[in-house]
């Protein structure tokens, strides 16, 4: 979603430094999650891993990219929904 957002909003062929830093931050936080095995999604977590400003930025990107992702990658979205239901 971040890649799609950056390419359309920031109009570059590659990710801008701000979006690259955000992706690196997300990957670091996901890999360091203490409750990774006990939950199926971050929205079910009681802890807030992201600072408020970063969480708002991620929410903005998600709200912008989710409708577009449904049309561009329907199989990926369907697989995500099925895995969510099964977990």
mmCIF file of N, CA and C in Angstrom:
data_model
loop_
_atom_site.group_PDB
_atom_site.id
_atom_site.type_symbol
_atom_site.label_atom_id
_atom_site.label_comp_id
_atom_site.label_asym_id
_atom_site.label_seq_id
_atom_site.Cartn_x
_atom_site.Cartn_y
_atom_site.Cartn_z
ATOM 1 N N UNK A 1 0.816 -1.191 0.000
ATOM 2 C CA UNK A 1 0.000 0.000 0.000
ATOM 3 C C UNK A 1 0.856 1.250 0.000
ATOM 4 N N UNK A 2 1.939 1.232 0.764
ATOM 5 C CA UNK A 2 2.811 2.396 0.830
ATOM 6 C C UNK A 2 3.472 2.657 -0.518
ATOM 7 N N UNK A 3 3.834 1.604 -1.219
ATOM 8 C CA UNK A 3 4.453 1.758 -2.533
ATOM 9 C C UNK A 3 3.464 2.369 -3.519
ATOM 10 N N UNK A 4 2.247 1.877 -3.527
ATOM 11 C CA UNK A 4 1.215 2.417 -4.405
ATOM 12 C C UNK A 4 0.951 3.884 -4.083
ATOM 13 N N UNK A 5 0.847 4.198 -2.811
ATOM 14 C CA UNK A 5 0.612 5.571 -2.366
ATOM 15 C C UNK A 5 1.739 6.496 -2.815
ATOM 16 N N UNK A 6 2.964 6.078 -2.589
ATOM 17 C CA UNK A 6 4.112 6.929 -2.904
ATOM 18 C C UNK A 6 4.224 7.173 -4.410
ATOM 19 N N UNK A 7 4.022 6.145 -5.196
ATOM 20 C CA UNK A 7 4.155 6.308 -6.647
ATOM 21 C C UNK A 7 3.081 7.222 -7.230
ATOM 22 N N UNK A 8 1.891 7.241 -6.622
ATOM 23 C CA UNK A 8 0.823 8.100 -7.146
ATOM 24 C C UNK A 8 0.838 9.497 -6.545
ATOM 25 N N UNK A 9 1.081 9.600 -5.270
ATOM 26 C CA UNK A 9 1.032 10.901 -4.608
ATOM 27 C C UNK A 9 2.340 11.671 -4.785
ATOM 28 N N UNK A 10 3.460 11.016 -4.606
ATOM 29 C CA UNK A 10 4.759 11.690 -4.697
ATOM 30 C C UNK A 10 5.342 11.674 -6.105
ATOM 31 N N UNK A 11 4.664 10.999 -7.027
ATOM 32 C CA UNK A 11 4.976 11.021 -8.459
ATOM 33 C C UNK A 11 6.420 10.680 -8.791
ATOM 34 N N UNK A 12 6.897 9.576 -8.274
ATOM 35 C CA UNK A 12 8.247 9.135 -8.590
ATOM 36 C C UNK A 12 8.262 7.690 -9.047
ATOM 37 N N UNK A 13 9.308 7.326 -9.766
ATOM 38 C CA UNK A 13 9.419 5.933 -10.194
ATOM 39 C C UNK A 13 9.943 5.057 -9.053
ATOM 40 N N UNK A 14 10.594 5.692 -8.091
ATOM 41 C CA UNK A 14 11.089 4.991 -6.910
ATOM 42 C C UNK A 14 10.468 5.624 -5.667
ATOM 43 N N UNK A 15 10.570 4.909 -4.563
ATOM 44 C CA UNK A 15 10.031 5.435 -3.308
ATOM 45 C C UNK A 15 10.822 6.658 -2.858
ATOM 46 N N UNK A 16 10.108 7.639 -2.318
ATOM 47 C CA UNK A 16 10.771 8.822 -1.782
ATOM 48 C C UNK A 16 11.423 8.460 -0.437
ATOM 49 N N UNK A 17 12.333 9.280 0.052
ATOM 50 C CA UNK A 17 12.991 8.972 1.337
ATOM 51 C C UNK A 17 12.023 8.859 2.516
ATOM 52 N N UNK A 18 10.964 9.670 2.517
ATOM 53 C CA UNK A 18 9.991 9.622 3.609
ATOM 54 C C UNK A 18 9.259 8.285 3.629
ATOM 55 N N UNK A 19 8.821 7.804 2.469
ATOM 56 C CA UNK A 19 8.109 6.527 2.409
ATOM 57 C C UNK A 19 9.051 5.351 2.642
ATOM 58 N N UNK A 20 10.286 5.459 2.203
ATOM 59 C CA UNK A 20 11.275 4.414 2.462
ATOM 60 C C UNK A 20 11.529 4.288 3.958
ATOM 61 N N UNK A 21 11.645 5.425 4.645
ATOM 62 C CA UNK A 21 11.850 5.406 6.093
ATOM 63 C C UNK A 21 10.626 4.818 6.804
ATOM 64 N N UNK A 22 9.431 5.141 6.325
ATOM 65 C CA UNK A 22 8.218 4.601 6.931
ATOM 66 C C UNK A 22 8.141 3.086 6.758
ATOM 67 N N UNK A 23 8.475 2.587 5.575
ATOM 68 C CA UNK A 23 8.484 1.141 5.351
ATOM 69 C C UNK A 23 9.505 0.442 6.230
ATOM 70 N N UNK A 24 10.687 1.024 6.361
ATOM 71 C CA UNK A 24 11.719 0.435 7.222
ATOM 72 C C UNK A 24 11.248 0.412 8.679
ATOM 73 N N UNK A 25 10.604 1.477 9.119
ATOM 74 C CA UNK A 25 10.086 1.550 10.484
ATOM 75 C C UNK A 25 9.020 0.485 10.709
ATOM 76 N N UNK A 26 8.117 0.308 9.732
ATOM 77 C CA UNK A 26 7.070 -0.705 9.847
ATOM 78 C C UNK A 26 7.662 -2.106 9.928
ATOM 79 N N UNK A 27 8.644 -2.396 9.093
ATOM 80 C CA UNK A 27 9.266 -3.721 9.099
ATOM 81 C C UNK A 27 9.994 -3.990 10.409
ATOM 82 N N UNK A 28 10.660 -2.967 10.949
ATOM 83 C CA UNK A 28 11.358 -3.116 12.224
ATOM 84 C C UNK A 28 10.373 -3.408 13.348
ATOM 85 N N UNK A 29 9.288 -2.651 13.402
ATOM 86 C CA UNK A 29 8.298 -2.855 14.453
ATOM 87 C C UNK A 29 7.616 -4.213 14.331
ATOM 88 N N UNK A 30 7.334 -4.635 13.110
ATOM 89 C CA UNK A 30 6.683 -5.928 12.909
ATOM 90 C C UNK A 30 7.600 -7.070 13.315
ATOM 91 N N UNK A 31 8.872 -6.966 12.991
ATOM 92 C CA UNK A 31 9.809 -8.033 13.340
ATOM 93 C C UNK A 31 10.085 -8.093 14.842
ATOM 94 N N UNK A 32 9.915 -6.991 15.549
ATOM 95 C CA UNK A 32 10.169 -6.948 16.982
ATOM 96 C C UNK A 32 8.905 -7.129 17.827
ATOM 97 N N UNK A 33 7.817 -7.514 17.199
ATOM 98 C CA UNK A 33 6.542 -7.642 17.914
ATOM 99 C C UNK A 33 6.641 -8.741 18.970
ATOM 100 N N UNK A 34 6.252 -8.400 20.187
ATOM 101 C CA UNK A 34 6.321 -9.353 21.299
ATOM 102 C C UNK A 34 5.143 -10.324 21.280
ATOM 103 N N UNK A 35 4.043 -9.945 20.650
ATOM 104 C CA UNK A 35 2.840 -10.774 20.655
ATOM 105 C C UNK A 35 2.545 -11.345 19.274
ATOM 106 N N UNK A 36 3.575 -11.581 18.492
ATOM 107 C CA UNK A 36 3.395 -12.004 17.104
ATOM 108 C C UNK A 36 2.649 -13.333 16.979
ATOM 109 N N UNK A 37 2.947 -14.292 17.808
ATOM 110 C CA UNK A 37 2.311 -15.592 17.694
ATOM 111 C C UNK A 37 0.927 -15.673 18.309
ATOM 112 N N UNK A 38 0.603 -14.768 19.212
ATOM 113 C CA UNK A 38 -0.662 -14.869 19.928
ATOM 114 C C UNK A 38 -1.811 -14.107 19.281
ATOM 115 N N UNK A 39 -1.549 -13.365 18.211
ATOM 116 C CA UNK A 39 -2.609 -12.614 17.549
ATOM 117 C C UNK A 39 -2.477 -12.770 16.043
ATOM 118 N N UNK A 40 -3.551 -12.515 15.323
ATOM 119 C CA UNK A 40 -3.512 -12.676 13.876
ATOM 120 C C UNK A 40 -3.347 -11.352 13.150
ATOM 121 N N UNK A 41 -3.634 -10.225 13.804
ATOM 122 C CA UNK A 41 -3.514 -8.921 13.154
ATOM 123 C C UNK A 41 -3.133 -7.865 14.174
ATOM 124 N N UNK A 42 -2.526 -6.804 13.703
ATOM 125 C CA UNK A 42 -2.111 -5.721 14.593
ATOM 126 C C UNK A 42 -3.298 -5.012 15.228
ATOM 127 N N UNK A 43 -4.443 -5.013 14.539
ATOM 128 C CA UNK A 43 -5.601 -4.326 15.108
ATOM 129 C C UNK A 43 -6.141 -5.034 16.342
ATOM 130 N N UNK A 44 -5.767 -6.295 16.565
ATOM 131 C CA UNK A 44 -6.202 -7.033 17.746
ATOM 132 C C UNK A 44 -5.254 -6.839 18.933
ATOM 133 N N UNK A 45 -4.174 -6.138 18.733
ATOM 134 C CA UNK A 45 -3.160 -5.962 19.768
ATOM 135 C C UNK A 45 -3.575 -4.883 20.768
ATOM 136 N N UNK A 46 -3.253 -5.103 22.030
ATOM 137 C CA UNK A 46 -3.549 -4.124 23.071
ATOM 138 C C UNK A 46 -2.493 -3.026 23.124
ATOM 139 N N UNK A 47 -1.270 -3.365 22.753
ATOM 140 C CA UNK A 47 -0.170 -2.396 22.770
ATOM 141 C C UNK A 47 -0.200 -1.542 21.512
ATOM 142 N N UNK A 48 0.248 -0.315 21.633
ATOM 143 C CA UNK A 48 0.416 0.549 20.472
ATOM 144 C C UNK A 48 1.905 0.648 20.174
ATOM 145 N N UNK A 49 2.332 0.040 19.086
ATOM 146 C CA UNK A 49 3.746 0.003 18.730
ATOM 147 C C UNK A 49 4.208 1.284 18.054
ATOM 148 N N UNK A 50 3.273 2.012 17.453
ATOM 149 C CA UNK A 50 3.640 3.185 16.670
ATOM 150 C C UNK A 50 3.334 4.464 17.429
ATOM 151 N N UNK A 51 4.190 5.462 17.282
ATOM 152 C CA UNK A 51 3.859 6.784 17.840
ATOM 153 C C UNK A 51 2.626 7.354 17.128
ATOM 154 N N UNK A 52 1.979 8.315 17.748
ATOM 155 C CA UNK A 52 0.733 8.861 17.209
ATOM 156 C C UNK A 52 0.884 9.413 15.797
ATOM 157 N N UNK A 53 1.947 10.168 15.537
ATOM 158 C CA UNK A 53 2.140 10.769 14.213
ATOM 159 C C UNK A 53 2.328 9.693 13.142
ATOM 160 N N UNK A 54 3.091 8.664 13.462
ATOM 161 C CA UNK A 54 3.323 7.580 12.507
ATOM 162 C C UNK A 54 2.043 6.800 12.276
ATOM 163 N N UNK A 55 1.275 6.550 13.310
ATOM 164 C CA UNK A 55 0.021 5.828 13.172
ATOM 165 C C UNK A 55 -0.956 6.605 12.287
ATOM 166 N N UNK A 56 -1.007 7.924 12.447
ATOM 167 C CA UNK A 56 -1.877 8.740 11.601
ATOM 168 C C UNK A 56 -1.441 8.681 10.138
ATOM 169 N N UNK A 57 -0.142 8.710 9.914
ATOM 170 C CA UNK A 57 0.369 8.624 8.550
ATOM 171 C C UNK A 57 0.037 7.268 7.925
ATOM 172 N N UNK A 58 0.196 6.200 8.678
ATOM 173 C CA UNK A 58 -0.129 4.858 8.177
ATOM 174 C C UNK A 58 -1.625 4.740 7.905
ATOM 175 N N UNK A 59 -2.463 5.282 8.786
ATOM 176 C CA UNK A 59 -3.906 5.254 8.567
ATOM 177 C C UNK A 59 -4.296 6.031 7.311
ATOM 178 N N UNK A 60 -3.642 7.168 7.089
ATOM 179 C CA UNK A 60 -3.916 7.961 5.890
ATOM 180 C C UNK A 60 -3.562 7.179 4.628
ATOM 181 N N UNK A 61 -2.407 6.547 4.628
ATOM 182 C CA UNK A 61 -1.974 5.747 3.480
ATOM 183 C C UNK A 61 -2.934 4.588 3.255
ATOM 184 N N UNK A 62 -3.327 3.914 4.321
ATOM 185 C CA UNK A 62 -4.227 2.767 4.204
ATOM 186 C C UNK A 62 -5.589 3.183 3.655
ATOM 187 N N UNK A 63 -6.131 4.274 4.150
ATOM 188 C CA UNK A 63 -7.430 4.738 3.665
ATOM 189 C C UNK A 63 -7.368 5.163 2.202
ATOM 190 N N UNK A 64 -6.252 5.705 1.776
ATOM 191 C CA UNK A 64 -6.119 6.106 0.376
ATOM 192 C C UNK A 64 -5.927 4.894 -0.523
ATOM 193 N N UNK A 65 -5.098 3.944 -0.099
ATOM 194 C CA UNK A 65 -4.684 2.854 -0.982
ATOM 195 C C UNK A 65 -5.636 1.654 -0.982
ATOM 196 N N UNK A 66 -6.385 1.437 0.069
ATOM 197 C CA UNK A 66 -7.221 0.235 0.154
ATOM 198 C C UNK A 66 -8.228 0.108 -0.995
ATOM 199 N N UNK A 67 -8.986 1.144 -1.330
ATOM 200 C CA UNK A 67 -9.923 0.988 -2.455
ATOM 201 C C UNK A 67 -9.215 0.736 -3.781
ATOM 202 N N UNK A 68 -8.077 1.340 -3.981
ATOM 203 C CA UNK A 68 -7.341 1.157 -5.225
ATOM 204 C C UNK A 68 -6.712 -0.225 -5.303
ATOM 205 N N UNK A 69 -6.296 -0.733 -4.151
ATOM 206 C CA UNK A 69 -5.678 -2.051 -4.108
ATOM 207 C C UNK A 69 -6.690 -3.143 -4.434
ATOM 208 N N UNK A 70 -7.941 -2.937 -4.061
ATOM 209 C CA UNK A 70 -8.983 -3.922 -4.373
ATOM 210 C C UNK A 70 -9.153 -4.110 -5.872
ATOM 211 N N UNK A 71 -8.967 -3.058 -6.639
ATOM 212 C CA UNK A 71 -9.089 -3.157 -8.096
ATOM 213 C C UNK A 71 -7.811 -3.630 -8.752
ATOM 214 N N UNK A 72 -6.660 -3.259 -8.193
ATOM 215 C CA UNK A 72 -5.379 -3.602 -8.815
ATOM 216 C C UNK A 72 -4.899 -5.006 -8.477
ATOM 217 N N UNK A 73 -5.150 -5.461 -7.271
ATOM 218 C CA UNK A 73 -4.688 -6.779 -6.802
ATOM 219 C C UNK A 73 -5.829 -7.524 -6.120
ATOM 220 N N UNK A 74 -6.856 -7.914 -6.849
ATOM 221 C CA UNK A 74 -8.020 -8.541 -6.201
ATOM 222 C C UNK A 74 -7.701 -9.892 -5.564
ATOM 223 N N UNK A 75 -6.804 -10.670 -6.151
ATOM 224 C CA UNK A 75 -6.467 -11.969 -5.559
ATOM 225 C C UNK A 75 -5.713 -11.807 -4.241
ATOM 226 N N UNK A 76 -4.842 -10.831 -4.171
ATOM 227 C CA UNK A 76 -4.111 -10.558 -2.934
ATOM 228 C C UNK A 76 -5.073 -10.140 -1.823
ATOM 229 N N UNK A 77 -6.021 -9.289 -2.147
ATOM 230 C CA UNK A 77 -7.001 -8.833 -1.167
ATOM 231 C C UNK A 77 -7.894 -9.993 -0.731
ATOM 232 N N UNK A 78 -8.323 -10.824 -1.680
ATOM 233 C CA UNK A 78 -9.166 -11.975 -1.340
ATOM 234 C C UNK A 78 -8.424 -12.946 -0.434
ATOM 235 N N UNK A 79 -7.151 -13.193 -0.727
ATOM 236 C CA UNK A 79 -6.356 -14.082 0.115
ATOM 237 C C UNK A 79 -6.221 -13.514 1.528
ATOM 238 N N UNK A 80 -6.066 -12.196 1.637
ATOM 239 C CA UNK A 80 -5.968 -11.551 2.951
ATOM 240 C C UNK A 80 -7.266 -11.740 3.736
ATOM 241 N N UNK A 81 -8.420 -11.536 3.088
ATOM 242 C CA UNK A 81 -9.701 -11.692 3.775
ATOM 243 C C UNK A 81 -9.930 -13.142 4.194
ATOM 244 N N UNK A 82 -9.566 -14.089 3.353
ATOM 245 C CA UNK A 82 -9.739 -15.500 3.696
ATOM 246 C C UNK A 82 -8.843 -15.873 4.881
ATOM 247 N N UNK A 83 -7.600 -15.416 4.873
ATOM 248 C CA UNK A 83 -6.705 -15.730 5.999
ATOM 249 C C UNK A 83 -7.180 -15.073 7.282
ATOM 250 N N UNK A 84 -7.799 -13.902 7.184
ATOM 251 C CA UNK A 84 -8.343 -13.228 8.358
ATOM 252 C C UNK A 84 -9.508 -14.022 8.945
ATOM 253 N N UNK A 85 -10.349 -14.558 8.071
ATOM 254 C CA UNK A 85 -11.508 -15.325 8.532
ATOM 255 C C UNK A 85 -11.060 -16.652 9.157
ATOM 256 N N UNK A 86 -10.060 -17.291 8.566
ATOM 257 C CA UNK A 86 -9.614 -18.589 9.065
ATOM 258 C C UNK A 86 -8.824 -18.491 10.361
ATOM 259 N N UNK A 87 -8.203 -17.366 10.618
ATOM 260 C CA UNK A 87 -7.429 -17.212 11.851
ATOM 261 C C UNK A 87 -8.290 -16.746 12.928
#
